[in-house]
mmCIF file with all atom_site columns, C-alpha atoms in Angstrom:
data_model
loop_
_atom_site.group_PDB
_atom_site.id
_atom_site.type_symbol
_atom_site.label_atom_id
_atom_site.label_alt_id
_atom_site.label_comp_id
_atom_site.label_asym_id
_atom_site.label_entity_id
_atom_site.label_seq_id
_atom_site.pdbx_PDB_ins_code
_atom_site.Cartn_x
_atom_site.Cartn_y
_atom_site.Cartn_z
_atom_site.occupancy
_atom_site.B_iso_or_equiv
_atom_site.pdbx_formal_charge
_atom_site.auth_seq_id
_atom_site.auth_comp_id
_atom_site.auth_asym_id
_atom_site.auth_atom_id
_atom_site.pdbx_PDB_model_num
ATOM 1   C CA . MET A 1 1   ? 26.375 -37.547 -21.950 1.00 71.00 ? 1   MET A CA 1
ATOM 2   C CA . LYS A 1 2   ? 25.910 -37.841 -18.199 1.00 85.00 ? 2   LYS A CA 1
ATOM 3   C CA . LYS A 1 3   ? 29.430 -36.518 -17.638 1.00 85.00 ? 3   LYS A CA 1
ATOM 4   C CA . LYS A 1 4   ? 28.649 -33.360 -19.585 1.00 87.00 ? 4   LYS A CA 1
ATOM 5   C CA . LEU A 1 5   ? 25.429 -32.893 -17.661 1.00 87.00 ? 5   LEU A CA 1
ATOM 6   C CA . LYS A 1 6   ? 27.230 -33.257 -14.339 1.00 88.00 ? 6   LYS A CA 1
ATOM 7   C CA . ILE A 1 7   ? 29.940 -30.798 -15.399 1.00 90.00 ? 7   ILE A CA 1
ATOM 8   C CA . SER A 1 8   ? 27.272 -28.347 -16.573 1.00 89.00 ? 8   SER A CA 1
ATOM 9   C CA . LEU A 1 9   ? 25.305 -28.607 -13.320 1.00 91.00 ? 9   LEU A CA 1
ATOM 10  C CA . GLY A 1 10  ? 28.503 -28.196 -11.359 1.00 91.00 ? 10  GLY A CA 1
ATOM 11  C CA . ILE A 1 11  ? 29.353 -25.001 -13.209 1.00 93.00 ? 11  ILE A CA 1
ATOM 12  C CA . ILE A 1 12  ? 25.849 -23.645 -12.727 1.00 93.00 ? 12  ILE A CA 1
ATOM 13  C CA . LEU A 1 13  ? 26.009 -24.443 -9.029  1.00 94.00 ? 13  LEU A CA 1
ATOM 14  C CA . VAL A 1 14  ? 29.391 -22.702 -8.595  1.00 93.00 ? 14  VAL A CA 1
ATOM 15  C CA . LEU A 1 15  ? 28.114 -19.637 -10.463 1.00 93.00 ? 15  LEU A CA 1
ATOM 16  C CA . ALA A 1 16  ? 24.946 -19.529 -8.288  1.00 92.00 ? 16  ALA A CA 1
ATOM 17  C CA . LEU A 1 17  ? 26.986 -19.807 -5.109  1.00 93.00 ? 17  LEU A CA 1
ATOM 18  C CA . ALA A 1 18  ? 29.359 -17.073 -6.259  1.00 92.00 ? 18  ALA A CA 1
ATOM 19  C CA . ILE A 1 19  ? 26.432 -14.726 -7.003  1.00 90.00 ? 19  ILE A CA 1
ATOM 20  C CA . VAL A 1 20  ? 24.788 -15.404 -3.689  1.00 90.00 ? 20  VAL A CA 1
ATOM 21  C CA . SER A 1 21  ? 28.087 -14.916 -1.874  1.00 91.00 ? 21  SER A CA 1
ATOM 22  C CA . TYR A 1 22  ? 28.798 -11.645 -3.709  1.00 91.00 ? 22  TYR A CA 1
ATOM 23  C CA . LYS A 1 23  ? 25.364 -10.256 -2.890  1.00 90.00 ? 23  LYS A CA 1
ATOM 24  C CA . LEU A 1 24  ? 25.498 -11.347 0.762   1.00 91.00 ? 24  LEU A CA 1
ATOM 25  C CA . ILE A 1 25  ? 29.075 -10.061 1.482   1.00 93.00 ? 25  ILE A CA 1
ATOM 26  C CA . ALA A 1 26  ? 28.646 -6.832  -0.472  1.00 92.00 ? 26  ALA A CA 1
ATOM 27  C CA . SER A 1 27  ? 25.245 -6.164  1.078   1.00 92.00 ? 27  SER A CA 1
ATOM 28  C CA . ASN A 1 28  ? 26.657 -6.528  4.606   1.00 93.00 ? 28  ASN A CA 1
ATOM 29  C CA . SER A 1 29  ? 29.651 -4.285  3.715   1.00 95.00 ? 29  SER A CA 1
ATOM 30  C CA . ILE A 1 30  ? 27.349 -1.623  2.241   1.00 96.00 ? 30  ILE A CA 1
ATOM 31  C CA . LYS A 1 31  ? 25.087 -1.772  5.252   1.00 96.00 ? 31  LYS A CA 1
ATOM 32  C CA . ASP A 1 32  ? 28.091 -1.104  7.494   1.00 95.00 ? 32  ASP A CA 1
ATOM 33  C CA . LYS A 1 33  ? 29.173 1.809   5.217   1.00 96.00 ? 33  LYS A CA 1
ATOM 34  C CA . THR A 1 34  ? 25.694 3.211   5.381   1.00 96.00 ? 34  THR A CA 1
ATOM 35  C CA . TYR A 1 35  ? 25.779 3.209   9.160   1.00 95.00 ? 35  TYR A CA 1
ATOM 36  C CA . SER A 1 36  ? 29.240 4.819   9.073   1.00 95.00 ? 36  SER A CA 1
ATOM 37  C CA . HIS A 1 37  ? 28.124 7.413   6.658   1.00 95.00 ? 37  HIS A CA 1
ATOM 38  C CA . LEU A 1 38  ? 25.099 8.347   8.855   1.00 95.00 ? 38  LEU A CA 1
ATOM 39  C CA . GLU A 1 39  ? 27.342 8.402   11.877  1.00 94.00 ? 39  GLU A CA 1
ATOM 40  C CA . THR A 1 40  ? 29.663 10.992  10.233  1.00 92.00 ? 40  THR A CA 1
ATOM 41  C CA . ILE A 1 41  ? 26.566 13.153  9.764   1.00 90.00 ? 41  ILE A CA 1
ATOM 42  C CA . GLY A 1 42  ? 25.709 12.799  13.453  1.00 91.00 ? 42  GLY A CA 1
ATOM 43  C CA . TYR A 1 43  ? 23.182 9.987   13.583  1.00 94.00 ? 43  TYR A CA 1
ATOM 44  C CA . THR A 1 44  ? 23.623 6.839   15.695  1.00 92.00 ? 44  THR A CA 1
ATOM 45  C CA . GLN A 1 45  ? 22.393 3.352   15.196  1.00 91.00 ? 45  GLN A CA 1
ATOM 46  C CA . ASN A 1 46  ? 19.733 4.080   17.840  1.00 92.00 ? 46  ASN A CA 1
ATOM 47  C CA . ASP A 1 47  ? 18.244 6.782   15.580  1.00 93.00 ? 47  ASP A CA 1
ATOM 48  C CA . ILE A 1 48  ? 17.804 4.310   12.717  1.00 93.00 ? 48  ILE A CA 1
ATOM 49  C CA . ASP A 1 49  ? 14.889 1.891   12.681  1.00 93.00 ? 49  ASP A CA 1
ATOM 50  C CA . ASN A 1 50  ? 15.844 -0.022  9.550   1.00 94.00 ? 50  ASN A CA 1
ATOM 51  C CA . VAL A 1 51  ? 18.333 -0.151  6.705   1.00 96.00 ? 51  VAL A CA 1
ATOM 52  C CA . GLU A 1 52  ? 17.297 -2.195  3.709   1.00 96.00 ? 52  GLU A CA 1
ATOM 53  C CA . ILE A 1 53  ? 19.809 -2.971  0.915   1.00 96.00 ? 53  ILE A CA 1
ATOM 54  C CA . LYS A 1 54  ? 18.629 -3.976  -2.487  1.00 95.00 ? 54  LYS A CA 1
ATOM 55  C CA . HIS A 1 55  ? 20.709 -5.165  -5.415  1.00 93.00 ? 55  HIS A CA 1
ATOM 56  C CA . SER A 1 56  ? 20.027 -5.554  -9.087  1.00 91.00 ? 56  SER A CA 1
ATOM 57  C CA . PHE A 1 57  ? 22.355 -7.091  -11.721 1.00 87.00 ? 57  PHE A CA 1
ATOM 58  C CA . LEU A 1 58  ? 19.918 -5.815  -14.360 1.00 89.00 ? 58  LEU A CA 1
ATOM 59  C CA . ASN A 1 59  ? 20.453 -2.225  -13.121 1.00 87.00 ? 59  ASN A CA 1
ATOM 60  C CA . LYS A 1 60  ? 24.181 -2.728  -13.373 1.00 84.00 ? 60  LYS A CA 1
ATOM 61  C CA . LEU A 1 61  ? 23.972 -4.056  -16.949 1.00 87.00 ? 61  LEU A CA 1
ATOM 62  C CA . LEU A 1 62  ? 21.764 -1.115  -17.955 1.00 89.00 ? 62  LEU A CA 1
ATOM 63  C CA . GLY A 1 63  ? 24.095 1.460   -16.313 1.00 84.00 ? 63  GLY A CA 1
ATOM 64  C CA . TYR A 1 64  ? 21.791 2.324   -13.363 1.00 89.00 ? 64  TYR A CA 1
ATOM 65  C CA . ASN A 1 65  ? 22.626 2.066   -9.662  1.00 90.00 ? 65  ASN A CA 1
ATOM 66  C CA . GLU A 1 66  ? 23.436 -1.517  -8.749  1.00 92.00 ? 66  GLU A CA 1
ATOM 67  C CA . TRP A 1 67  ? 22.855 -0.986  -5.042  1.00 95.00 ? 67  TRP A CA 1
ATOM 68  C CA . ARG A 1 68  ? 19.870 0.831   -3.551  1.00 96.00 ? 68  ARG A CA 1
ATOM 69  C CA . ILE A 1 69  ? 19.623 1.628   0.168   1.00 97.00 ? 69  ILE A CA 1
ATOM 70  C CA . PHE A 1 70  ? 16.502 2.537   2.092   1.00 97.00 ? 70  PHE A CA 1
ATOM 71  C CA . VAL A 1 71  ? 16.782 4.041   5.582   1.00 97.00 ? 71  VAL A CA 1
ATOM 72  C CA . GLU A 1 72  ? 13.934 4.509   8.054   1.00 96.00 ? 72  GLU A CA 1
ATOM 73  C CA . PHE A 1 73  ? 14.495 6.627   11.146  1.00 95.00 ? 73  PHE A CA 1
ATOM 74  C CA . GLU A 1 74  ? 12.835 5.915   14.495  1.00 92.00 ? 74  GLU A CA 1
ATOM 75  C CA . SER A 1 75  ? 11.511 9.471   14.744  1.00 92.00 ? 75  SER A CA 1
ATOM 76  C CA . GLU A 1 76  ? 9.843  9.340   11.268  1.00 91.00 ? 76  GLU A CA 1
ATOM 77  C CA . PRO A 1 77  ? 8.697  5.732   10.764  1.00 90.00 ? 77  PRO A CA 1
ATOM 78  C CA . ASP A 1 78  ? 6.602  6.505   7.670   1.00 92.00 ? 78  ASP A CA 1
ATOM 79  C CA . ILE A 1 79  ? 9.404  8.275   5.757   1.00 94.00 ? 79  ILE A CA 1
ATOM 80  C CA . ILE A 1 80  ? 12.047 6.421   3.743   1.00 96.00 ? 80  ILE A CA 1
ATOM 81  C CA . PHE A 1 81  ? 15.333 8.040   2.817   1.00 96.00 ? 81  PHE A CA 1
ATOM 82  C CA . ALA A 1 82  ? 16.797 6.552   -0.387  1.00 96.00 ? 82  ALA A CA 1
ATOM 83  C CA . PHE A 1 83  ? 20.484 6.243   -1.029  1.00 97.00 ? 83  PHE A CA 1
ATOM 84  C CA . THR A 1 84  ? 22.720 4.468   -3.456  1.00 96.00 ? 84  THR A CA 1
ATOM 85  C CA . TYR A 1 85  ? 26.236 3.017   -3.277  1.00 95.00 ? 85  TYR A CA 1
ATOM 86  C CA . ARG A 1 86  ? 28.241 4.206   -6.246  1.00 91.00 ? 86  ARG A CA 1
ATOM 87  C CA . ASP A 1 87  ? 31.958 5.030   -6.718  1.00 88.00 ? 87  ASP A CA 1
ATOM 88  C CA . LYS A 1 88  ? 32.627 3.711   -3.183  1.00 90.00 ? 88  LYS A CA 1
ATOM 89  C CA . GLN A 1 89  ? 30.336 6.336   -1.645  1.00 93.00 ? 89  GLN A CA 1
ATOM 90  C CA . ILE A 1 90  ? 26.882 6.448   -0.078  1.00 95.00 ? 90  ILE A CA 1
ATOM 91  C CA . ILE A 1 91  ? 24.880 8.997   -2.083  1.00 95.00 ? 91  ILE A CA 1
ATOM 92  C CA . ARG A 1 92  ? 21.490 10.359  -1.017  1.00 94.00 ? 92  ARG A CA 1
ATOM 93  C CA . GLN A 1 93  ? 18.933 10.081  -3.786  1.00 94.00 ? 93  GLN A CA 1
ATOM 94  C CA . GLY A 1 94  ? 15.612 10.966  -2.411  1.00 93.00 ? 94  GLY A CA 1
ATOM 95  C CA . ILE A 1 95  ? 12.843 10.845  0.103   1.00 95.00 ? 95  ILE A CA 1
ATOM 96  C CA . THR A 1 96  ? 9.452  9.080   -0.032  1.00 94.00 ? 96  THR A CA 1
ATOM 97  C CA . SER A 1 97  ? 6.618  8.076   2.268   1.00 92.00 ? 97  SER A CA 1
ATOM 98  C CA . LYS A 1 98  ? 5.025  4.696   3.011   1.00 89.00 ? 98  LYS A CA 1
ATOM 99  C CA . VAL A 1 99  ? 1.652  6.309   3.542   1.00 88.00 ? 99  VAL A CA 1
ATOM 100 C CA . THR A 1 100 ? 1.110  9.248   1.177   1.00 88.00 ? 100 THR A CA 1
ATOM 101 C CA . GLN A 1 101 ? 2.771  10.908  -1.732  1.00 91.00 ? 101 GLN A CA 1
ATOM 102 C CA . LEU A 1 102 ? 4.927  13.794  -0.520  1.00 91.00 ? 102 LEU A CA 1
ATOM 103 C CA . ASP A 1 103 ? 4.724  17.182  -2.137  1.00 91.00 ? 103 ASP A CA 1
ATOM 104 C CA . ILE A 1 104 ? 7.785  19.371  -2.872  1.00 92.00 ? 104 ILE A CA 1
ATOM 105 C CA . ALA A 1 105 ? 7.434  21.338  0.347   1.00 93.00 ? 105 ALA A CA 1
ATOM 106 C CA . GLU A 1 106 ? 7.315  18.157  2.437   1.00 92.00 ? 106 GLU A CA 1
ATOM 107 C CA . ILE A 1 107 ? 10.310 16.683  0.652   1.00 93.00 ? 107 ILE A CA 1
ATOM 108 C CA . GLU A 1 108 ? 12.286 19.895  1.258   1.00 93.00 ? 108 GLU A CA 1
ATOM 109 C CA . GLU A 1 109 ? 11.201 19.837  4.917   1.00 93.00 ? 109 GLU A CA 1
ATOM 110 C CA . TYR A 1 110 ? 12.468 16.283  5.484   1.00 93.00 ? 110 TYR A CA 1
ATOM 111 C CA . ASP A 1 111 ? 15.556 17.037  3.440   1.00 92.00 ? 111 ASP A CA 1
ATOM 112 C CA . SER A 1 112 ? 16.289 19.947  5.851   1.00 92.00 ? 112 SER A CA 1
ATOM 113 C CA . LYS A 1 113 ? 15.515 17.863  8.898   1.00 92.00 ? 113 LYS A CA 1
ATOM 114 C CA . PHE A 1 114 ? 17.951 15.189  7.675   1.00 93.00 ? 114 PHE A CA 1
ATOM 115 C CA . ASP A 1 115 ? 20.708 17.729  6.955   1.00 91.00 ? 115 ASP A CA 1
ATOM 116 C CA . ASN A 1 116 ? 20.218 19.462  10.340  1.00 89.00 ? 116 ASN A CA 1
ATOM 117 C CA . GLY A 1 117 ? 20.265 16.263  12.362  1.00 88.00 ? 117 GLY A CA 1
ATOM 118 C CA . GLU A 1 118 ? 16.648 16.647  13.461  1.00 88.00 ? 118 GLU A CA 1
ATOM 119 C CA . LEU A 1 119 ? 15.778 13.032  12.935  1.00 88.00 ? 119 LEU A CA 1
ATOM 120 C CA . LYS A 1 120 ? 17.620 11.897  16.076  1.00 86.00 ? 120 LYS A CA 1
ATOM 121 C CA . ASN A 1 121 ? 15.764 10.224  18.913  1.00 76.00 ? 121 ASN A CA 1
ATOM 122 C CA . ASN A 1 122 ? 15.322 12.615  21.778  1.00 64.00 ? 122 ASN A CA 1
#
């Protein structure tokens, strides 16, 4: 009985380590790809205050985006640009605020600023 318990615990430990390793390695890779993607648009790492990567196995099982990326720029610290990593691409998904709910005009304004490279540090 003890042998089966040890084997079961060993398998659980190996699976847990594999999951943690997958999330850590993939998260770092996606973070690098996010910076690369933003650099192709014209932004530098100095323009970016924070990049947060979130992962969900449940989302993957349900067919949603497995990886979610949240980018904050130095010039707009209260605005968060949401991206996802899907099909080996960084895809922009939306814009939100930490402080207030944005209306359509504000979302379009920040969308335009992002596209035009106006979020760079001056």
